[in-house]
Amino acid sequence: AVCLSTTAMAKSKYEYVRHFELDDRCLPNSWIVVRIDGKGFHRFTNEHSFEKPNDAPALELMTRAARDVVDLFRPDLVLAYGQSDEYSFVFRRQTTVYRRRASKLMSQVVSQFSSSYVFHWPSVMGARALRQPPTFDGRVVLYPTDRNLRDYLSWRQADCHINNPLQHGLLGAGQPRRSHQRSGTAEERLRHTLAADKNEILFSEFGINYNDEPALYRKGTVIVRSLETPGEQDSKLSSDTGAPDGSTVPASEGARTDQKPVGVVKVLNCDIIGDEFWNEHSSVLSGNNKKAK
Amino acid sequence: AVCLSTTAMAKSKYEYVRHFELDDRCLPNSWIVVRIDGKGFHRFTNEHSFEKPNDAPALELMTRAARDVVDLFRPDLVLAYGQSDEYSFVFRRQTTVYRRRASKLMSQVVSQFSSSYVFHWPSVMGARALRQPPTFDGRVVLYPTDRNLRDYLSWRQADCHINNPLQHGLLGAGQPRRSHQRSGTAEERLRHTLAADKNEILFSEFGINYNDEPALYRKGTVIVRSLETPGEQDSKLSSDTGAPDGSTVPASEGARTDQKPVGVVKVLNCDIIGDEFWNEHSSVLSGNNKKAK
Amino acid sequence: AVCLSTTAMAKSKYEYVRHFELDDRCLPNSWIVVRIDGKGFHRFTNEHSFEKPNDAPALELMTRAARDVVDLFRPDLVLAYGQSDEYSFVFRRQTTVYRRRASKLMSQVVSQFSSSYVFHWPSVMGARALRQPPTFDGRVVLYPTDRNLRDYLSWRQADCHINNPLQHGLLGAGQPRRSHQRSGTAEERLRHTLAADKNEILFSEFGINYNDEPALYRKGTVIVRSLETPGEQDSKLSSDTGAPDGSTVPASEGARTDQKPVGVVKVLNCDIIGDEFWNEHSSVLSGNNKKAK
Amino acid sequence: AVCLSTTAMAKSKYEYVRHFELDDRCLPNSWIVVRIDGKGFHRFTNEHSFEKPNDAPALELMTRAARDVVDLFRPDLVLAYGQSDEYSFVFRRQTTVYRRRASKLMSQVVSQFSSSYVFHWPSVMGARALRQPPTFDGRVVLYPTDRNLRDYLSWRQADCHINNPLQHGLLGAGQPRRSHQRSGTAEERLRHTLAADKNEILFSEFGINYNDEPALYRKGTVIVRSLETPGEQDSKLSSDTGAPDGSTVPASEGARTDQKPVGVVKVLNCDIIGDEFWNEHSSVLSGNNKKAK
């Protein structure tokens, strides 16, 4: 017989290796943001015939995956913002989930997002078959103040604004979508063109009225859990969303439903740079979300 | 028209938030191990009717997902070891991939594993439908010496030895599989039982001859890329594997195939605690794998 | 002749070891606090016959050393607070000195403090000879918000309040000063005594009217650089200080004087828990100190 | 009376700020090197009329200070190497002193070095008065293997070789000593001159026979604690040292002497790039030093 007692002793002999794992706890009372990004998505979108520059079902799929991440970490994950092939997840500054260990938070976010992306693919993408499993990368960044957090989110949303006309107007419809490459030269070119205030010319030339584009494309997607009474809010927000085609993704179904109360989860395509959004969802910054526990 | 020039300026105004991302480069010349673990897999395995204590297709699926991770990081990822709902991935100590940034390595490993797990589910699990996307967590641990790395892997394999008879003999066939919970009391009970050298009695009582169990269950799975000429090796290893039922998982097909040479990737169910494996795959520790670049 | 060309080549051969030094930059926009503490000061104070529980020249020496640290890092170091054998140094949250690298800031603070402590000993301690060089340890802690920073400083000042009567009343005049040991039991005993509201009895018993003690002992020492016009401030602060004996340490003389403007450096023995100090020195938190550059 | 109970309560109210201090434990089983460097020593050496390029008492003072650091951390600090205005301190790879916390080790090294430098100044520097307290900075670097550690020390010693003739020959006797600035151009010039194998010409031109210089200047200083029997060793090492003038610094006197056994501490000016030193002091790398505990 195998000498299991030897094995058990051996195991305890090796157990010292546990101590090589170091603590990576995040600084308390700072906003924890986990951002995931598609890796090699230029190739991935070509292989799967994504419409350029925006493929509505593909964006919806991103949001379906993000919804599962938000559910996984409720009520600690208070906001998510996505555009193109990226999504940012914001944990409330007081969270103590997993002792704020960066690797725990980051790995589960990126894992859930990835498995949910593949899981929901058939129901969202329809006839298009998934040919290979995608890869996302992730990172954790801390923001000490509310202002820093808002500026981070503004940065990502401004990136969305810039990438969209860039893809429409400058690269043209037949060209590959490159937002994930952030090509410095093209962005530079747009910036200088605009600096001379020629953006009307630009769009008239390409026959696109940017403001008629769906808010989903222009603003990206915000997922927010709030404690405000739904009645008051929704009326205001429907105009805010500006999504005539109802681009708001329906609430996740079939996802895990345990007992934690979640507040009201909303999926919006609204501006998050100005103050309006933050006034209407004041609990996000005030930390009242923790009452949802 | 939307004032895009304002947006572009706004973006650059917000760009300072980039600097909040800190460097998390791993110490050079140390082994980088990324371990992923199923989260909440007790429930997950029940919901999907996994056979206890070992479900062969479920273990094969883990290895299919791990193969994709190994492919993604070739030739820098030189070995992977898995058992139960966990897998450890070893990057060669000299790797400079992604500047050795811990978050890059860890996030892509856990992302690829998760999306591949869901992607390969239908072909491996057959009729059993995936009811919800699984979550894995991940961590990065560094080991400064070859001895430390081998002890780490021995620790994981000894854990496999211990969990298996534990599940067979002590918990019984009808009981839930708990390896991921590492219940201290049950492990303790086994250890003490064995300390009195009663393991023969234990197994005769439960009617199981542990050594007749497939190597897949007793040893877990090793994925190794080596430069040794296949002819010499395979003959030796087939006996090493000790897998009469050919439990070795077939090479991944349909996965991405770019141009990088990969050496020979082998999937084994052999002992990695003793010296034999390491003598036969000396390139893993010697770092000759980098020649595969 | 020595083959220097070989040496030069050798040096470049070894230079790879530079890359083992990792970046330890502090999170931007957070308060950086470096606290130094005397190591083994129970023994050190006995060997040098420090008066218990407070030795005025010894406290003055601490502040002389702290002044040099403040000078070294002007204008980035905006406040220092000391009591007993410890001193905390606060860098403004926007500082970019040494790229905010923790080891650079911490090592230079503790080095300057230590060398200045020995350097100024003769002029401050008079006839008492320094028998051995003291050791201090140091640490870096970040605080994301103004509130967190103020709470940190309040914590240190409350510690001063508690340690003083503890040393006076409970330990007695003949007993060694133990503040650096933070003996849990004695603190506990005081806390419970007070909880029964017996503090008047306590002090009458020991014949000490705590409020007649110098502010230096009760409040510790604050070093602050401010931009307020000195005329307005000093009148207010003299009463704030409550130091009839003028225990305020005179401005450092003979220290390095390069060209950087420093604002007005003040040494106070006032309360920093309440709002008054912070209102009068609003530039500390508002960051206007950077204008002093 | 002051309400001390309120203060005690207040203290516990603020105590949450403790949790902002994060763990900075060093990776186990790797060599911990703390290097200290004089800050602004170009100016400091000028103000104190240091002889250029080497001031023997100033180098002796560095070693006196280093001796105190070695004593402070015995037996965990197994080797120190110094040259010019820098010193490197090597903790044995298995050390658990202060739980291997980087800030504890680094701050105490740099504090002890700084205070000892000032403390020993009068006895070593004689008539020259210390005009201002010096500042040193510090850093912690980990090396996973013995080879990496030896290469680090070789790098520092090769730097010493290069800086010395550089200061002698190229910069000339009347010029300021610049080793701490590591001026790229001058080093480059020497390297290229040597590459053309003109070093004999170089030195004959300047009238200096580099090999006649004291080993102290050419090799720097090694402080090593070893367990080898002194009798066997010293005979060998005296030739190794190559110091006809007995430049070896005498053992520190008057420093703290507690009960820990220390092995034999030696101060040498020998080569540490080749194997001879390491063979003769094999306990440094083998870790037998821990028996000295």
PDB file of C-alpha atoms in Angstrom, chain B residues 9-196:
ATOM      1  CA  MET B   9      -8.633  68.681 -24.300  1.00  0.00           C
ATOM      2  CA  ALA B  10     -10.673  67.202 -21.499  1.00  0.00           C
ATOM      3  CA  LYS B  11      -9.106  63.853 -22.070  1.00  0.00           C
ATOM      4  CA  SER B  12      -5.621  65.216 -21.750  1.00  0.00           C
ATOM      5  CA  LYS B  13      -6.750  67.088 -18.638  1.00  0.00           C
ATOM      6  CA  TYR B  14      -7.767  63.795 -17.049  1.00  0.00           C
ATOM      7  CA  GLU B  15      -4.799  61.834 -18.217  1.00  0.00           C
ATOM      8  CA  TYR B  16      -2.870  62.522 -15.011  1.00  0.00           C
ATOM      9  CA  VAL B  17      -4.796  59.637 -13.447  1.00  0.00           C
ATOM     10  CA  ARG B  18      -2.568  57.247 -15.388  1.00  0.00           C
ATOM     11  CA  HIS B  19       0.177  57.912 -12.881  1.00  0.00           C
ATOM     12  CA  PHE B  20      -1.782  56.262 -10.101  1.00  0.00           C
ATOM     13  CA  GLU B  21      -1.001  52.890 -11.632  1.00  0.00           C
ATOM     14  CA  LEU B  22       2.083  51.591  -9.821  1.00  0.00           C
ATOM     15  CA  ASP B  23       4.714  49.190 -11.039  1.00  0.00           C
ATOM     16  CA  ASP B  24       4.333  45.639  -9.756  1.00  0.00           C
ATOM     17  CA  ARG B  25       7.279  44.005 -11.456  1.00  0.00           C
ATOM     18  CA  CYS B  26       8.366  40.649  -9.987  1.00  0.00           C
ATOM     19  CA  LEU B  27      11.864  40.218  -8.587  1.00  0.00           C
ATOM     20  CA  PRO B  28      14.178  39.091 -11.431  1.00  0.00           C
ATOM     21  CA  ASN B  29      15.657  35.584 -11.532  1.00  0.00           C
ATOM     22  CA  SER B  30      13.000  34.023  -9.346  1.00  0.00           C
ATOM     23  CA  TRP B  31      10.368  31.490 -10.336  1.00  0.00           C
ATOM     24  CA  ILE B  32       6.963  33.037 -10.943  1.00  0.00           C
ATOM     25  CA  VAL B  33       4.056  30.777 -10.049  1.00  0.00           C
ATOM     26  CA  VAL B  34       0.464  31.715 -10.791  1.00  0.00           C
ATOM     27  CA  ARG B  35      -2.059  29.450  -9.087  1.00  0.00           C
ATOM     28  CA  ILE B  36      -5.726  29.502  -9.955  1.00  0.00           C
ATOM     29  CA  ASP B  37      -8.423  27.948  -7.758  1.00  0.00           C
ATOM     30  CA  GLY B  38     -12.116  27.331  -8.306  1.00  0.00           C
ATOM     31  CA  LYS B  39     -14.220  29.682  -6.201  1.00  0.00           C
ATOM     32  CA  GLY B  40     -17.318  28.197  -4.641  1.00  0.00           C
ATOM     33  CA  PHE B  41     -16.695  24.907  -6.419  1.00  0.00           C
ATOM     34  CA  HIS B  42     -18.415  22.837  -3.776  1.00  0.00           C
ATOM     35  CA  ARG B  43     -21.675  24.307  -4.991  1.00  0.00           C
ATOM     36  CA  PHE B  44     -20.571  24.386  -8.612  1.00  0.00           C
ATOM     37  CA  THR B  45     -19.736  20.660  -8.661  1.00  0.00           C
ATOM     38  CA  ASN B  46     -23.055  19.786  -7.044  1.00  0.00           C
ATOM     39  CA  GLU B  47     -25.043  21.846  -9.505  1.00  0.00           C
ATOM     40  CA  HIS B  48     -23.309  20.112 -12.377  1.00  0.00           C
ATOM     41  CA  SER B  49     -23.481  16.605 -10.885  1.00  0.00           C
ATOM     42  CA  PHE B  50     -19.749  15.988 -10.781  1.00  0.00           C
ATOM     43  CA  GLU B  51     -18.938  12.419  -9.813  1.00  0.00           C
ATOM     44  CA  LYS B  52     -17.305  12.266  -6.379  1.00  0.00           C
ATOM     45  CA  PRO B  53     -14.521  12.280  -5.479  1.00  0.00           C
ATOM     46  CA  ASN B  54     -13.139  12.430  -9.032  1.00  0.00           C
ATOM     47  CA  ASP B  55     -14.966  13.271 -12.205  1.00  0.00           C
ATOM     48  CA  ALA B  56     -12.716  12.309 -15.103  1.00  0.00           C
ATOM     49  CA  PRO B  57     -14.229  14.636 -17.740  1.00  0.00           C
ATOM     50  CA  ALA B  58     -14.167  17.551 -15.283  1.00  0.00           C
ATOM     51  CA  LEU B  59     -10.461  16.964 -14.658  1.00  0.00           C
ATOM     52  CA  GLU B  60      -9.867  16.695 -18.388  1.00  0.00           C
ATOM     53  CA  LEU B  61     -11.639  20.032 -18.845  1.00  0.00           C
ATOM     54  CA  MET B  62      -9.332  21.662 -16.309  1.00  0.00           C
ATOM     55  CA  THR B  63      -6.382  20.377 -18.294  1.00  0.00           C
ATOM     56  CA  ARG B  64      -7.844  21.544 -21.603  1.00  0.00           C
ATOM     57  CA  ALA B  65      -8.126  25.048 -20.160  1.00  0.00           C
ATOM     58  CA  ALA B  66      -4.603  24.820 -18.735  1.00  0.00           C
ATOM     59  CA  ARG B  67      -3.276  23.793 -22.159  1.00  0.00           C
ATOM     60  CA  ASP B  68      -4.579  27.043 -23.606  1.00  0.00           C
ATOM     61  CA  VAL B  69      -2.793  29.007 -20.885  1.00  0.00           C
ATOM     62  CA  VAL B  70       0.440  27.145 -21.625  1.00  0.00           C
ATOM     63  CA  ASP B  71       0.021  27.945 -25.329  1.00  0.00           C
ATOM     64  CA  LEU B  72      -0.704  31.604 -24.634  1.00  0.00           C
ATOM     65  CA  PHE B  73       2.575  32.079 -22.805  1.00  0.00           C
ATOM     66  CA  ARG B  74       4.873  29.846 -24.736  1.00  0.00           C
ATOM     67  CA  PRO B  75       7.790  29.531 -24.407  1.00  0.00           C
ATOM     68  CA  ASP B  76       7.898  31.361 -21.058  1.00  0.00           C
ATOM     69  CA  LEU B  77       5.487  29.108 -19.249  1.00  0.00           C
ATOM     70  CA  VAL B  78       7.482  25.922 -18.776  1.00  0.00           C
ATOM     71  CA  LEU B  79       5.326  23.767 -16.519  1.00  0.00           C
ATOM     72  CA  ALA B  80       1.815  23.499 -15.157  1.00  0.00           C
ATOM     73  CA  TYR B  81       0.488  21.227 -12.444  1.00  0.00           C
ATOM     74  CA  GLY B  82      -3.157  20.658 -11.628  1.00  0.00           C
ATOM     75  CA  GLN B  83      -5.331  18.619  -9.300  1.00  0.00           C
ATOM     76  CA  SER B  84      -8.901  18.937  -8.138  1.00  0.00           C
ATOM     77  CA  ASP B  85     -10.122  22.472  -8.958  1.00  0.00           C
ATOM     78  CA  GLU B  86      -6.714  24.148  -8.966  1.00  0.00           C
ATOM     79  CA  TYR B  87      -3.842  24.624 -11.422  1.00  0.00           C
ATOM     80  CA  SER B  88      -0.387  26.113 -10.919  1.00  0.00           C
ATOM     81  CA  PHE B  89       1.500  27.714 -13.807  1.00  0.00           C
ATOM     82  CA  VAL B  90       5.265  28.130 -13.662  1.00  0.00           C
ATOM     83  CA  PHE B  91       7.057  30.827 -15.660  1.00  0.00           C
ATOM     84  CA  ARG B  92      10.774  30.294 -16.235  1.00  0.00           C
ATOM     85  CA  ARG B  93      12.879  32.296 -13.828  1.00  0.00           C
ATOM     86  CA  GLN B  94      14.503  34.372 -16.552  1.00  0.00           C
ATOM     87  CA  THR B  95      11.283  35.361 -18.276  1.00  0.00           C
ATOM     88  CA  THR B  96      10.885  39.007 -19.216  1.00  0.00           C
ATOM     89  CA  VAL B  97       7.412  38.647 -20.705  1.00  0.00           C
ATOM     90  CA  TYR B  98       5.345  41.750 -19.887  1.00  0.00           C
ATOM     91  CA  ARG B  99       8.354  43.033 -17.961  1.00  0.00           C
ATOM     92  CA  ARG B 100       7.462  40.407 -15.318  1.00  0.00           C
ATOM     93  CA  ARG B 101       4.557  42.564 -14.172  1.00  0.00           C
ATOM     94  CA  ALA B 102       2.574  40.476 -11.714  1.00  0.00           C
ATOM     95  CA  SER B 103      -0.839  41.837 -12.674  1.00  0.00           C
ATOM     96  CA  LYS B 104      -0.278  41.238 -16.388  1.00  0.00           C
ATOM     97  CA  LEU B 105       0.809  37.642 -15.873  1.00  0.00           C
ATOM     98  CA  MET B 106      -1.790  36.774 -13.295  1.00  0.00           C
ATOM     99  CA  SER B 107      -4.743  38.405 -14.997  1.00  0.00           C
ATOM    100  CA  GLN B 108      -4.087  36.817 -18.369  1.00  0.00           C
ATOM    101  CA  VAL B 109      -3.561  33.381 -16.858  1.00  0.00           C
ATOM    102  CA  VAL B 110      -6.817  33.505 -14.934  1.00  0.00           C
ATOM    103  CA  SER B 111      -8.687  35.088 -17.839  1.00  0.00           C
ATOM    104  CA  GLN B 112      -7.535  32.532 -20.389  1.00  0.00           C
ATOM    105  CA  PHE B 113      -8.194  29.664 -18.023  1.00  0.00           C
ATOM    106  CA  SER B 114     -11.708  30.881 -17.297  1.00  0.00           C
ATOM    107  CA  SER B 115     -12.747  31.582 -20.855  1.00  0.00           C
ATOM    108  CA  SER B 116     -11.208  28.321 -22.069  1.00  0.00           C
ATOM    109  CA  TYR B 117     -12.969  26.356 -19.343  1.00  0.00           C
ATOM    110  CA  VAL B 118     -16.335  27.566 -20.603  1.00  0.00           C
ATOM    111  CA  PHE B 119     -15.319  27.343 -24.252  1.00  0.00           C
ATOM    112  CA  HIS B 120     -14.255  23.695 -24.064  1.00  0.00           C
ATOM    113  CA  TRP B 121     -17.069  22.611 -21.755  1.00  0.00           C
ATOM    114  CA  PRO B 122     -19.434  21.275 -24.449  1.00  0.00           C
ATOM    115  CA  SER B 123     -16.815  19.187 -26.235  1.00  0.00           C
ATOM    116  CA  VAL B 124     -15.487  17.664 -23.018  1.00  0.00           C
ATOM    117  CA  MET B 125     -18.542  17.445 -20.774  1.00  0.00           C
ATOM    118  CA  GLY B 126     -20.914  16.198 -23.453  1.00  0.00           C
ATOM    119  CA  ALA B 127     -24.552  16.160 -22.494  1.00  0.00           C
ATOM    120  CA  ARG B 128     -24.126  17.978 -19.203  1.00  0.00           C
ATOM    121  CA  ALA B 129     -25.044  21.619 -19.769  1.00  0.00           C
ATOM    122  CA  LEU B 130     -23.098  24.436 -18.154  1.00  0.00           C
ATOM    123  CA  ARG B 131     -25.626  26.262 -16.013  1.00  0.00           C
ATOM    124  CA  GLN B 132     -23.572  29.239 -14.963  1.00  0.00           C
ATOM    125  CA  PRO B 133     -20.146  30.710 -15.654  1.00  0.00           C
ATOM    126  CA  PRO B 134     -17.596  29.571 -13.040  1.00  0.00           C
ATOM    127  CA  THR B 135     -15.236  31.880 -11.158  1.00  0.00           C
ATOM    128  CA  PHE B 136     -11.575  31.213 -10.410  1.00  0.00           C
ATOM    129  CA  ASP B 137      -9.316  33.224  -8.243  1.00  0.00           C
ATOM    130  CA  GLY B 138      -5.604  33.672  -8.769  1.00  0.00           C
ATOM    131  CA  ARG B 139      -2.437  34.618  -6.971  1.00  0.00           C
ATOM    132  CA  VAL B 140       1.212  35.152  -7.828  1.00  0.00           C
ATOM    133  CA  VAL B 141       3.967  33.681  -5.681  1.00  0.00           C
ATOM    134  CA  LEU B 142       7.715  33.917  -6.264  1.00  0.00           C
ATOM    135  CA  TYR B 143      10.230  31.203  -5.446  1.00  0.00           C
ATOM    136  CA  PRO B 144      13.898  32.196  -5.380  1.00  0.00           C
ATOM    137  CA  THR B 145      15.506  28.755  -5.792  1.00  0.00           C
ATOM    138  CA  ASP B 146      14.889  25.556  -7.727  1.00  0.00           C
ATOM    139  CA  ARG B 147      14.513  23.753  -4.394  1.00  0.00           C
ATOM    140  CA  ASN B 148      11.766  26.139  -3.295  1.00  0.00           C
ATOM    141  CA  LEU B 149       9.938  25.647  -6.597  1.00  0.00           C
ATOM    142  CA  ARG B 150      10.145  21.869  -6.372  1.00  0.00           C
ATOM    143  CA  ASP B 151       8.944  21.987  -2.774  1.00  0.00           C
ATOM    144  CA  TYR B 152       6.006  24.110  -3.850  1.00  0.00           C
ATOM    145  CA  LEU B 153       5.023  21.573  -6.509  1.00  0.00           C
ATOM    146  CA  SER B 154       5.585  18.708  -4.070  1.00  0.00           C
ATOM    147  CA  TRP B 155       3.293  20.465  -1.623  1.00  0.00           C
ATOM    148  CA  ARG B 156       0.536  20.620  -4.205  1.00  0.00           C
ATOM    149  CA  GLN B 157       1.014  16.995  -5.244  1.00  0.00           C
ATOM    150  CA  ALA B 158       1.120  15.776  -1.652  1.00  0.00           C
ATOM    151  CA  ASP B 159      -2.126  17.662  -1.164  1.00  0.00           C
ATOM    152  CA  CYS B 160      -3.592  15.643  -4.049  1.00  0.00           C
ATOM    153  CA  HIS B 161      -2.504  12.334  -2.435  1.00  0.00           C
ATOM    154  CA  ILE B 162      -4.057  13.314   0.838  1.00  0.00           C
ATOM    155  CA  ASN B 163      -7.320  14.652  -0.501  1.00  0.00           C
ATOM    156  CA  ASN B 164      -8.063  11.626  -2.599  1.00  0.00           C
ATOM    157  CA  PRO B 165      -8.201   8.865   0.010  1.00  0.00           C
ATOM    158  CA  LEU B 166      -9.797  11.388   2.278  1.00  0.00           C
ATOM    159  CA  GLN B 167     -12.648  11.748  -0.116  1.00  0.00           C
ATOM    160  CA  HIS B 168     -12.793   8.063  -0.901  1.00  0.00           C
ATOM    161  CA  GLY B 169     -12.419   6.555   2.504  1.00  0.00           C
ATOM    162  CA  LEU B 170     -13.397   9.031   5.111  1.00  0.00           C
ATOM    163  CA  LEU B 171     -16.090  11.055   3.498  1.00  0.00           C
ATOM    164  CA  GLY B 172     -17.561   8.188   1.539  1.00  0.00           C
ATOM    165  CA  ALA B 173     -18.906   7.999  -1.962  1.00  0.00           C
ATOM    166  CA  GLY B 174     -22.186   9.697  -1.262  1.00  0.00           C
ATOM    167  CA  GLN B 175     -20.643  12.739   0.348  1.00  0.00           C
ATOM    168  CA  PRO B 176     -19.846  16.037  -1.273  1.00  0.00           C
ATOM    169  CA  ARG B 177     -16.343  16.639  -2.516  1.00  0.00           C
ATOM    170  CA  ARG B 178     -14.642  19.124  -0.301  1.00  0.00           C
ATOM    171  CA  SER B 179     -11.055  19.330  -1.410  1.00  0.00           C
ATOM    172  CA  HIS B 180     -11.372  23.025  -2.047  1.00  0.00           C
ATOM    173  CA  GLN B 181     -12.379  23.641   1.512  1.00  0.00           C
ATOM    174  CA  ARG B 182      -9.330  21.962   3.021  1.00  0.00           C
ATOM    175  CA  SER B 183     -11.363  21.098   6.100  1.00  0.00           C
ATOM    176  CA  GLY B 184      -8.818  21.008   8.883  1.00  0.00           C
ATOM    177  CA  THR B 185     -10.619  18.460  11.001  1.00  0.00           C
ATOM    178  CA  ALA B 186     -10.985  15.761   8.353  1.00  0.00           C
ATOM    179  CA  GLU B 187      -7.381  16.146   7.268  1.00  0.00           C
ATOM    180  CA  GLU B 188      -6.326  16.014  10.889  1.00  0.00           C
ATOM    181  CA  ARG B 189      -8.330  12.880  11.452  1.00  0.00           C
ATOM    182  CA  LEU B 190      -6.675  11.151   8.499  1.00  0.00           C
ATOM    183  CA  ARG B 191      -3.256  12.237   9.590  1.00  0.00           C
ATOM    184  CA  HIS B 192      -3.725  10.827  13.038  1.00  0.00           C
ATOM    185  CA  THR B 193      -5.224   7.633  11.760  1.00  0.00           C
ATOM    186  CA  LEU B 194      -2.236   7.176   9.531  1.00  0.00           C
ATOM    187  CA  ALA B 195       0.169   8.105  12.260  1.00  0.00           C
ATOM    188  CA  ALA B 196      -0.968   4.891  13.931  1.00  0.00           C
TER     189      ALA B 196
END
